[in-house]
């Protein structure tokens, strides 16, 4: 099963575009882990045409807040509909389990002992300052954390988060996560 774990950084803030609508934002970097090649790669906005064939060959997309944020934003650039692909949104799974949304950093710290290397606002500021490599590295680090959280959840049917100084379990039902669905896309590939 070909899994694509991904994350997006943007060039602007919601207050810059006057609405809390991901499709109003502009992509700076898309970070991707491709399970078929066991590789990480960052794509700039002008390189997205190289990303589409990778996504079209995926059996599933994995992200953190990806159904609400990343996929709608990518669809702004893509000529097809990426929401047709099977998607595991870890934040959505967490919210469905415990009824609240949690920061990626809180879940990563409690589950894996890892921390993010910054915040989304840092990445936007780095972008504006021309520090493109910093943005790519930050984005790919978030992809790595998301990948490791997915793998942990799949093996243990749970994740953890920090509630003040206590580690709290998040039970997850992962038994259908790895079931393959017929969701192939061919919108940018030759027919």
mmCIF file with all atom_site columns, C-alpha atoms in Angstrom:
data_model
loop_
_atom_site.group_PDB
_atom_site.id
_atom_site.type_symbol
_atom_site.label_atom_id
_atom_site.label_alt_id
_atom_site.label_comp_id
_atom_site.label_asym_id
_atom_site.label_entity_id
_atom_site.label_seq_id
_atom_site.pdbx_PDB_ins_code
_atom_site.Cartn_x
_atom_site.Cartn_y
_atom_site.Cartn_z
_atom_site.occupancy
_atom_site.B_iso_or_equiv
_atom_site.pdbx_formal_charge
_atom_site.auth_seq_id
_atom_site.auth_comp_id
_atom_site.auth_asym_id
_atom_site.auth_atom_id
_atom_site.pdbx_PDB_model_num
ATOM 1   C CA . UNK A 1 1   ? 0.000   0.000  0.000   1.00 0.00 ? 1   UNK A CA 1
ATOM 2   C CA . UNK A 1 2   ? 1.496   3.330  -1.059  1.00 0.00 ? 2   UNK A CA 1
ATOM 3   C CA . UNK A 1 3   ? 1.080   5.890  1.730   1.00 0.00 ? 3   UNK A CA 1
ATOM 4   C CA . UNK A 1 4   ? 1.807   9.574  1.267   1.00 0.00 ? 4   UNK A CA 1
ATOM 5   C CA . UNK A 1 5   ? 2.309   11.483 4.509   1.00 0.00 ? 5   UNK A CA 1
ATOM 6   C CA . UNK A 1 6   ? 2.217   15.218 3.875   1.00 0.00 ? 6   UNK A CA 1
ATOM 7   C CA . UNK A 1 7   ? 2.112   18.697 5.332   1.00 0.00 ? 7   UNK A CA 1
ATOM 8   C CA . UNK A 1 8   ? 1.791   22.172 3.848   1.00 0.00 ? 8   UNK A CA 1
ATOM 9   C CA . UNK A 1 9   ? 3.301   25.523 4.742   1.00 0.00 ? 9   UNK A CA 1
ATOM 10  C CA . UNK A 1 10  ? 1.828   28.724 3.362   1.00 0.00 ? 10  UNK A CA 1
ATOM 11  C CA . UNK A 1 11  ? 3.135   32.092 2.249   1.00 0.00 ? 11  UNK A CA 1
ATOM 12  C CA . UNK A 1 12  ? 0.485   34.044 4.132   1.00 0.00 ? 12  UNK A CA 1
ATOM 13  C CA . UNK A 1 13  ? -1.709  34.126 7.225   1.00 0.00 ? 13  UNK A CA 1
ATOM 14  C CA . UNK A 1 14  ? -5.502  33.941 7.388   1.00 0.00 ? 14  UNK A CA 1
ATOM 15  C CA . UNK A 1 15  ? -5.590  37.591 8.468   1.00 0.00 ? 15  UNK A CA 1
ATOM 16  C CA . UNK A 1 16  ? -3.707  38.458 5.259   1.00 0.00 ? 16  UNK A CA 1
ATOM 17  C CA . UNK A 1 17  ? -6.532  37.025 3.145   1.00 0.00 ? 17  UNK A CA 1
ATOM 18  C CA . UNK A 1 18  ? -9.415  38.213 5.340   1.00 0.00 ? 18  UNK A CA 1
ATOM 19  C CA . UNK A 1 19  ? -11.012 34.807 5.922   1.00 0.00 ? 19  UNK A CA 1
ATOM 20  C CA . UNK A 1 20  ? -10.481 31.512 7.712   1.00 0.00 ? 20  UNK A CA 1
ATOM 21  C CA . UNK A 1 21  ? -10.548 29.633 4.426   1.00 0.00 ? 21  UNK A CA 1
ATOM 22  C CA . UNK A 1 22  ? -7.518  27.505 3.484   1.00 0.00 ? 22  UNK A CA 1
ATOM 23  C CA . UNK A 1 23  ? -8.268  27.938 -0.229  1.00 0.00 ? 23  UNK A CA 1
ATOM 24  C CA . UNK A 1 24  ? -7.553  31.662 0.066   1.00 0.00 ? 24  UNK A CA 1
ATOM 25  C CA . UNK A 1 25  ? -3.951  30.967 1.141   1.00 0.00 ? 25  UNK A CA 1
ATOM 26  C CA . UNK A 1 26  ? -0.919  30.369 -1.080  1.00 0.00 ? 26  UNK A CA 1
ATOM 27  C CA . UNK A 1 27  ? 1.345   27.344 -0.755  1.00 0.00 ? 27  UNK A CA 1
ATOM 28  C CA . UNK A 1 28  ? 5.026   27.880 -0.068  1.00 0.00 ? 28  UNK A CA 1
ATOM 29  C CA . UNK A 1 29  ? 6.091   24.253 0.552   1.00 0.00 ? 29  UNK A CA 1
ATOM 30  C CA . UNK A 1 30  ? 4.482   20.818 0.502   1.00 0.00 ? 30  UNK A CA 1
ATOM 31  C CA . UNK A 1 31  ? 6.485   18.221 2.428   1.00 0.00 ? 31  UNK A CA 1
ATOM 32  C CA . UNK A 1 32  ? 5.928   14.573 1.505   1.00 0.00 ? 32  UNK A CA 1
ATOM 33  C CA . UNK A 1 33  ? 6.981   11.150 2.704   1.00 0.00 ? 33  UNK A CA 1
ATOM 34  C CA . UNK A 1 34  ? 6.449   8.469  0.037   1.00 0.00 ? 34  UNK A CA 1
ATOM 35  C CA . UNK A 1 35  ? 6.274   4.968  1.538   1.00 0.00 ? 35  UNK A CA 1
ATOM 36  C CA . UNK A 1 36  ? 6.910   3.295  -1.822  1.00 0.00 ? 36  UNK A CA 1
ATOM 37  C CA . UNK A 1 37  ? 10.307  4.982  -2.179  1.00 0.00 ? 37  UNK A CA 1
ATOM 38  C CA . UNK A 1 38  ? 10.925  5.490  1.563   1.00 0.00 ? 38  UNK A CA 1
ATOM 39  C CA . UNK A 1 39  ? 11.896  9.092  0.824   1.00 0.00 ? 39  UNK A CA 1
ATOM 40  C CA . UNK A 1 40  ? 11.100  12.599 2.022   1.00 0.00 ? 40  UNK A CA 1
ATOM 41  C CA . UNK A 1 41  ? 10.826  15.473 -0.448  1.00 0.00 ? 41  UNK A CA 1
ATOM 42  C CA . UNK A 1 42  ? 9.780   19.114 -0.300  1.00 0.00 ? 42  UNK A CA 1
ATOM 43  C CA . UNK A 1 43  ? 7.963   20.721 -3.232  1.00 0.00 ? 43  UNK A CA 1
ATOM 44  C CA . UNK A 1 44  ? 7.767   24.469 -3.782  1.00 0.00 ? 44  UNK A CA 1
ATOM 45  C CA . UNK A 1 45  ? 4.609   25.936 -5.298  1.00 0.00 ? 45  UNK A CA 1
ATOM 46  C CA . UNK A 1 46  ? 6.197   26.049 -8.757  1.00 0.00 ? 46  UNK A CA 1
ATOM 47  C CA . UNK A 1 47  ? 7.124   22.339 -8.460  1.00 0.00 ? 47  UNK A CA 1
ATOM 48  C CA . UNK A 1 48  ? 3.606   21.066 -7.717  1.00 0.00 ? 48  UNK A CA 1
ATOM 49  C CA . UNK A 1 49  ? 3.249   19.579 -11.211 1.00 0.00 ? 49  UNK A CA 1
ATOM 50  C CA . UNK A 1 50  ? 5.899   17.035 -10.116 1.00 0.00 ? 50  UNK A CA 1
ATOM 51  C CA . UNK A 1 51  ? 3.862   16.188 -7.010  1.00 0.00 ? 51  UNK A CA 1
ATOM 52  C CA . UNK A 1 52  ? 0.583   15.363 -8.787  1.00 0.00 ? 52  UNK A CA 1
ATOM 53  C CA . UNK A 1 53  ? 1.721   12.024 -10.309 1.00 0.00 ? 53  UNK A CA 1
ATOM 54  C CA . UNK A 1 54  ? 2.975   10.945 -6.856  1.00 0.00 ? 54  UNK A CA 1
ATOM 55  C CA . UNK A 1 55  ? -0.395  11.714 -5.260  1.00 0.00 ? 55  UNK A CA 1
ATOM 56  C CA . UNK A 1 56  ? -2.272  10.082 -8.120  1.00 0.00 ? 56  UNK A CA 1
ATOM 57  C CA . UNK A 1 57  ? -0.430  6.821  -7.459  1.00 0.00 ? 57  UNK A CA 1
ATOM 58  C CA . UNK A 1 58  ? -1.110  6.917  -3.713  1.00 0.00 ? 58  UNK A CA 1
ATOM 59  C CA . UNK A 1 59  ? -3.432  4.506  -1.960  1.00 0.00 ? 59  UNK A CA 1
ATOM 60  C CA . UNK A 1 60  ? -3.883  6.942  0.915   1.00 0.00 ? 60  UNK A CA 1
ATOM 61  C CA . UNK A 1 61  ? -2.969  10.380 2.155   1.00 0.00 ? 61  UNK A CA 1
ATOM 62  C CA . UNK A 1 62  ? -1.961  10.829 5.798   1.00 0.00 ? 62  UNK A CA 1
ATOM 63  C CA . UNK A 1 63  ? -1.804  14.182 7.523   1.00 0.00 ? 63  UNK A CA 1
ATOM 64  C CA . UNK A 1 64  ? -2.591  16.218 10.618  1.00 0.00 ? 64  UNK A CA 1
ATOM 65  C CA . UNK A 1 65  ? -5.575  18.515 10.074  1.00 0.00 ? 65  UNK A CA 1
ATOM 66  C CA . UNK A 1 66  ? -5.275  17.482 6.430   1.00 0.00 ? 66  UNK A CA 1
ATOM 67  C CA . UNK A 1 67  ? -8.968  16.946 5.635   1.00 0.00 ? 67  UNK A CA 1
ATOM 68  C CA . UNK A 1 68  ? -9.844  20.439 6.828   1.00 0.00 ? 68  UNK A CA 1
ATOM 69  C CA . UNK A 1 69  ? -6.733  22.365 5.757   1.00 0.00 ? 69  UNK A CA 1
ATOM 70  C CA . UNK A 1 70  ? -4.160  20.629 3.529   1.00 0.00 ? 70  UNK A CA 1
ATOM 71  C CA . UNK A 1 71  ? -6.397  18.782 1.048   1.00 0.00 ? 71  UNK A CA 1
ATOM 72  C CA . UNK A 1 72  ? -8.701  21.763 0.333   1.00 0.00 ? 72  UNK A CA 1
ATOM 73  C CA . UNK A 1 73  ? -5.638  23.968 -0.154  1.00 0.00 ? 73  UNK A CA 1
ATOM 74  C CA . UNK A 1 74  ? -3.977  21.455 -2.509  1.00 0.00 ? 74  UNK A CA 1
ATOM 75  C CA . UNK A 1 75  ? -7.239  21.136 -4.446  1.00 0.00 ? 75  UNK A CA 1
ATOM 76  C CA . UNK A 1 76  ? -6.993  24.849 -5.207  1.00 0.00 ? 76  UNK A CA 1
ATOM 77  C CA . UNK A 1 77  ? -3.935  23.989 -7.354  1.00 0.00 ? 77  UNK A CA 1
ATOM 78  C CA . UNK A 1 78  ? -4.908  20.525 -8.593  1.00 0.00 ? 78  UNK A CA 1
ATOM 79  C CA . UNK A 1 79  ? -7.172  20.023 -11.588 1.00 0.00 ? 79  UNK A CA 1
ATOM 80  C CA . UNK A 1 80  ? -8.893  17.009 -10.027 1.00 0.00 ? 80  UNK A CA 1
ATOM 81  C CA . UNK A 1 81  ? -10.276 16.312 -6.559  1.00 0.00 ? 81  UNK A CA 1
ATOM 82  C CA . UNK A 1 82  ? -7.796  14.952 -4.016  1.00 0.00 ? 82  UNK A CA 1
ATOM 83  C CA . UNK A 1 83  ? -10.616 14.440 -1.511  1.00 0.00 ? 83  UNK A CA 1
ATOM 84  C CA . UNK A 1 84  ? -11.492 11.333 -3.551  1.00 0.00 ? 84  UNK A CA 1
ATOM 85  C CA . UNK A 1 85  ? -8.346  9.632  -2.229  1.00 0.00 ? 85  UNK A CA 1
ATOM 86  C CA . UNK A 1 86  ? -8.505  7.683  1.003   1.00 0.00 ? 86  UNK A CA 1
ATOM 87  C CA . UNK A 1 87  ? -7.364  9.984  3.773   1.00 0.00 ? 87  UNK A CA 1
ATOM 88  C CA . UNK A 1 88  ? -6.338  9.472  7.373   1.00 0.00 ? 88  UNK A CA 1
ATOM 89  C CA . UNK A 1 89  ? -6.385  12.795 9.203   1.00 0.00 ? 89  UNK A CA 1
ATOM 90  C CA . UNK A 1 90  ? -4.831  12.127 12.614  1.00 0.00 ? 90  UNK A CA 1
ATOM 91  C CA . UNK A 1 91  ? -6.309  15.278 14.134  1.00 0.00 ? 91  UNK A CA 1
ATOM 92  C CA . UNK A 1 92  ? -9.789  14.237 12.976  1.00 0.00 ? 92  UNK A CA 1
ATOM 93  C CA . UNK A 1 93  ? -9.253  10.748 14.432  1.00 0.00 ? 93  UNK A CA 1
ATOM 94  C CA . UNK A 1 94  ? -8.170  12.289 17.751  1.00 0.00 ? 94  UNK A CA 1
ATOM 95  C CA . UNK A 1 95  ? -11.161 14.644 17.840  1.00 0.00 ? 95  UNK A CA 1
ATOM 96  C CA . UNK A 1 96  ? -13.521 11.755 17.064  1.00 0.00 ? 96  UNK A CA 1
ATOM 97  C CA . UNK A 1 97  ? -12.009 9.795  19.954  1.00 0.00 ? 97  UNK A CA 1
ATOM 98  C CA . UNK A 1 98  ? -11.783 12.380 22.738  1.00 0.00 ? 98  UNK A CA 1
ATOM 99  C CA . UNK A 1 99  ? -13.958 15.235 21.484  1.00 0.00 ? 99  UNK A CA 1
ATOM 100 C CA . UNK A 1 100 ? -11.277 17.893 21.206  1.00 0.00 ? 100 UNK A CA 1
ATOM 101 C CA . UNK A 1 101 ? -8.566  19.066 18.870  1.00 0.00 ? 101 UNK A CA 1
ATOM 102 C CA . UNK A 1 102 ? -4.949  18.863 20.003  1.00 0.00 ? 102 UNK A CA 1
ATOM 103 C CA . UNK A 1 103 ? -1.761  20.509 18.803  1.00 0.00 ? 103 UNK A CA 1
ATOM 104 C CA . UNK A 1 104 ? 0.606   18.241 16.912  1.00 0.00 ? 104 UNK A CA 1
ATOM 105 C CA . UNK A 1 105 ? 3.398   19.192 19.320  1.00 0.00 ? 105 UNK A CA 1
ATOM 106 C CA . UNK A 1 106 ? 1.412   18.005 22.366  1.00 0.00 ? 106 UNK A CA 1
ATOM 107 C CA . UNK A 1 107 ? 0.686   14.615 20.778  1.00 0.00 ? 107 UNK A CA 1
ATOM 108 C CA . UNK A 1 108 ? 4.252   14.209 19.477  1.00 0.00 ? 108 UNK A CA 1
ATOM 109 C CA . UNK A 1 109 ? 5.780   15.036 22.854  1.00 0.00 ? 109 UNK A CA 1
ATOM 110 C CA . UNK A 1 110 ? 3.572   12.643 24.814  1.00 0.00 ? 110 UNK A CA 1
ATOM 111 C CA . UNK A 1 111 ? 3.651   9.799  22.277  1.00 0.00 ? 111 UNK A CA 1
ATOM 112 C CA . UNK A 1 112 ? 7.131   9.976  20.769  1.00 0.00 ? 112 UNK A CA 1
ATOM 113 C CA . UNK A 1 113 ? 9.139   12.329 22.962  1.00 0.00 ? 113 UNK A CA 1
ATOM 114 C CA . UNK A 1 114 ? 9.581   14.596 19.925  1.00 0.00 ? 114 UNK A CA 1
ATOM 115 C CA . UNK A 1 115 ? 8.981   18.308 19.459  1.00 0.00 ? 115 UNK A CA 1
ATOM 116 C CA . UNK A 1 116 ? 8.266   20.432 16.424  1.00 0.00 ? 116 UNK A CA 1
ATOM 117 C CA . UNK A 1 117 ? 11.117  22.696 15.334  1.00 0.00 ? 117 UNK A CA 1
ATOM 118 C CA . UNK A 1 118 ? 8.916   25.797 15.316  1.00 0.00 ? 118 UNK A CA 1
ATOM 119 C CA . UNK A 1 119 ? 5.372   26.983 14.669  1.00 0.00 ? 119 UNK A CA 1
ATOM 120 C CA . UNK A 1 120 ? 3.458   27.692 11.469  1.00 0.00 ? 120 UNK A CA 1
ATOM 121 C CA . UNK A 1 121 ? 3.952   31.433 11.997  1.00 0.00 ? 121 UNK A CA 1
ATOM 122 C CA . UNK A 1 122 ? 7.725   30.865 12.107  1.00 0.00 ? 122 UNK A CA 1
ATOM 123 C CA . UNK A 1 123 ? 7.582   29.122 8.721   1.00 0.00 ? 123 UNK A CA 1
ATOM 124 C CA . UNK A 1 124 ? 5.636   32.004 7.167   1.00 0.00 ? 124 UNK A CA 1
ATOM 125 C CA . UNK A 1 125 ? 8.100   34.525 8.568   1.00 0.00 ? 125 UNK A CA 1
ATOM 126 C CA . UNK A 1 126 ? 11.072  32.475 7.338   1.00 0.00 ? 126 UNK A CA 1
ATOM 127 C CA . UNK A 1 127 ? 9.441   32.367 3.909   1.00 0.00 ? 127 UNK A CA 1
ATOM 128 C CA . UNK A 1 128 ? 9.011   36.147 3.862   1.00 0.00 ? 128 UNK A CA 1
ATOM 129 C CA . UNK A 1 129 ? 12.670  36.522 4.871   1.00 0.00 ? 129 UNK A CA 1
ATOM 130 C CA . UNK A 1 130 ? 13.759  34.246 2.003   1.00 0.00 ? 130 UNK A CA 1
ATOM 131 C CA . UNK A 1 131 ? 14.872  31.398 4.277   1.00 0.00 ? 131 UNK A CA 1
ATOM 132 C CA . UNK A 1 132 ? 13.407  28.723 2.006   1.00 0.00 ? 132 UNK A CA 1
ATOM 133 C CA . UNK A 1 133 ? 15.566  25.842 3.265   1.00 0.00 ? 133 UNK A CA 1
ATOM 134 C CA . UNK A 1 134 ? 14.426  26.549 6.835   1.00 0.00 ? 134 UNK A CA 1
ATOM 135 C CA . UNK A 1 135 ? 10.793  26.300 5.705   1.00 0.00 ? 135 UNK A CA 1
ATOM 136 C CA . UNK A 1 136 ? 11.467  23.039 3.837   1.00 0.00 ? 136 UNK A CA 1
ATOM 137 C CA . UNK A 1 137 ? 13.257  21.503 6.837   1.00 0.00 ? 137 UNK A CA 1
ATOM 138 C CA . UNK A 1 138 ? 10.514  22.613 9.234   1.00 0.00 ? 138 UNK A CA 1
ATOM 139 C CA . UNK A 1 139 ? 7.802   21.168 6.984   1.00 0.00 ? 139 UNK A CA 1
ATOM 140 C CA . UNK A 1 140 ? 9.630   17.860 6.484   1.00 0.00 ? 140 UNK A CA 1
ATOM 141 C CA . UNK A 1 141 ? 10.171  17.557 10.240  1.00 0.00 ? 141 UNK A CA 1
ATOM 142 C CA . UNK A 1 142 ? 6.386   17.852 10.731  1.00 0.00 ? 142 UNK A CA 1
ATOM 143 C CA . UNK A 1 143 ? 5.910   15.174 8.060   1.00 0.00 ? 143 UNK A CA 1
ATOM 144 C CA . UNK A 1 144 ? 8.340   12.896 9.932   1.00 0.00 ? 144 UNK A CA 1
ATOM 145 C CA . UNK A 1 145 ? 6.450   13.435 13.198  1.00 0.00 ? 145 UNK A CA 1
ATOM 146 C CA . UNK A 1 146 ? 3.108   12.745 11.499  1.00 0.00 ? 146 UNK A CA 1
ATOM 147 C CA . UNK A 1 147 ? 4.494   9.563  9.893   1.00 0.00 ? 147 UNK A CA 1
ATOM 148 C CA . UNK A 1 148 ? 5.818   8.301  13.220  1.00 0.00 ? 148 UNK A CA 1
ATOM 149 C CA . UNK A 1 149 ? 2.528   9.107  14.974  1.00 0.00 ? 149 UNK A CA 1
ATOM 150 C CA . UNK A 1 150 ? 0.613   7.216  12.294  1.00 0.00 ? 150 UNK A CA 1
ATOM 151 C CA . UNK A 1 151 ? 2.889   4.181  12.658  1.00 0.00 ? 151 UNK A CA 1
ATOM 152 C CA . UNK A 1 152 ? 2.635   4.294  16.461  1.00 0.00 ? 152 UNK A CA 1
ATOM 153 C CA . UNK A 1 153 ? -1.158  4.512  16.336  1.00 0.00 ? 153 UNK A CA 1
ATOM 154 C CA . UNK A 1 154 ? -1.354  1.662  13.845  1.00 0.00 ? 154 UNK A CA 1
ATOM 155 C CA . UNK A 1 155 ? 0.759   -0.595 16.090  1.00 0.00 ? 155 UNK A CA 1
ATOM 156 C CA . UNK A 1 156 ? -0.789  0.417  19.428  1.00 0.00 ? 156 UNK A CA 1
ATOM 157 C CA . UNK A 1 157 ? -4.351  1.615  18.646  1.00 0.00 ? 157 UNK A CA 1
ATOM 158 C CA . UNK A 1 158 ? -3.674  4.755  20.636  1.00 0.00 ? 158 UNK A CA 1
ATOM 159 C CA . UNK A 1 159 ? -1.717  7.969  20.894  1.00 0.00 ? 159 UNK A CA 1
ATOM 160 C CA . UNK A 1 160 ? -1.047  10.208 23.884  1.00 0.00 ? 160 UNK A CA 1
ATOM 161 C CA . UNK A 1 161 ? -1.178  13.906 24.681  1.00 0.00 ? 161 UNK A CA 1
ATOM 162 C CA . UNK A 1 162 ? 0.052   16.091 27.487  1.00 0.00 ? 162 UNK A CA 1
ATOM 163 C CA . UNK A 1 163 ? -2.634  17.543 29.749  1.00 0.00 ? 163 UNK A CA 1
ATOM 164 C CA . UNK A 1 164 ? -0.640  19.919 31.932  1.00 0.00 ? 164 UNK A CA 1
ATOM 165 C CA . UNK A 1 165 ? 1.980   17.543 33.341  1.00 0.00 ? 165 UNK A CA 1
ATOM 166 C CA . UNK A 1 166 ? -0.014  14.324 32.844  1.00 0.00 ? 166 UNK A CA 1
ATOM 167 C CA . UNK A 1 167 ? 0.230   11.957 29.902  1.00 0.00 ? 167 UNK A CA 1
ATOM 168 C CA . UNK A 1 168 ? -3.264  10.984 28.717  1.00 0.00 ? 168 UNK A CA 1
ATOM 169 C CA . UNK A 1 169 ? -4.144  8.155  26.321  1.00 0.00 ? 169 UNK A CA 1
ATOM 170 C CA . UNK A 1 170 ? -6.184  8.636  23.144  1.00 0.00 ? 170 UNK A CA 1
ATOM 171 C CA . UNK A 1 171 ? -7.805  5.332  22.099  1.00 0.00 ? 171 UNK A CA 1
ATOM 172 C CA . UNK A 1 172 ? -8.009  4.906  18.317  1.00 0.00 ? 172 UNK A CA 1
ATOM 173 C CA . UNK A 1 173 ? -9.695  2.299  16.160  1.00 0.00 ? 173 UNK A CA 1
ATOM 174 C CA . UNK A 1 174 ? -7.138  1.715  13.408  1.00 0.00 ? 174 UNK A CA 1
ATOM 175 C CA . UNK A 1 175 ? -8.362  -1.597 11.987  1.00 0.00 ? 175 UNK A CA 1
ATOM 176 C CA . UNK A 1 176 ? -9.637  -0.085 8.707   1.00 0.00 ? 176 UNK A CA 1
ATOM 177 C CA . UNK A 1 177 ? -6.785  2.362  8.217   1.00 0.00 ? 177 UNK A CA 1
ATOM 178 C CA . UNK A 1 178 ? -4.771  0.020  6.029   1.00 0.00 ? 178 UNK A CA 1
ATOM 179 C CA . UNK A 1 179 ? -7.687  -1.288 3.951   1.00 0.00 ? 179 UNK A CA 1
ATOM 180 C CA . UNK A 1 180 ? -7.155  -0.420 0.336   1.00 0.00 ? 180 UNK A CA 1
ATOM 181 C CA . UNK A 1 181 ? -9.891  1.503  -1.478  1.00 0.00 ? 181 UNK A CA 1
ATOM 182 C CA . UNK A 1 182 ? -10.297 2.020  -5.205  1.00 0.00 ? 182 UNK A CA 1
ATOM 183 C CA . UNK A 1 183 ? -9.527  5.739  -5.323  1.00 0.00 ? 183 UNK A CA 1
ATOM 184 C CA . UNK A 1 184 ? -6.987  6.057  -8.112  1.00 0.00 ? 184 UNK A CA 1
ATOM 185 C CA . UNK A 1 185 ? -6.736  9.380  -9.901  1.00 0.00 ? 185 UNK A CA 1
ATOM 186 C CA . UNK A 1 186 ? -5.480  10.065 -13.415 1.00 0.00 ? 186 UNK A CA 1
ATOM 187 C CA . UNK A 1 187 ? -6.092  13.766 -13.928 1.00 0.00 ? 187 UNK A CA 1
ATOM 188 C CA . UNK A 1 188 ? -2.533  14.811 -14.835 1.00 0.00 ? 188 UNK A CA 1
ATOM 189 C CA . UNK A 1 189 ? -1.264  11.506 -16.208 1.00 0.00 ? 189 UNK A CA 1
ATOM 190 C CA . UNK A 1 190 ? -1.508  10.810 -19.949 1.00 0.00 ? 190 UNK A CA 1
ATOM 191 C CA . UNK A 1 191 ? -4.544  8.722  -20.898 1.00 0.00 ? 191 UNK A CA 1
#
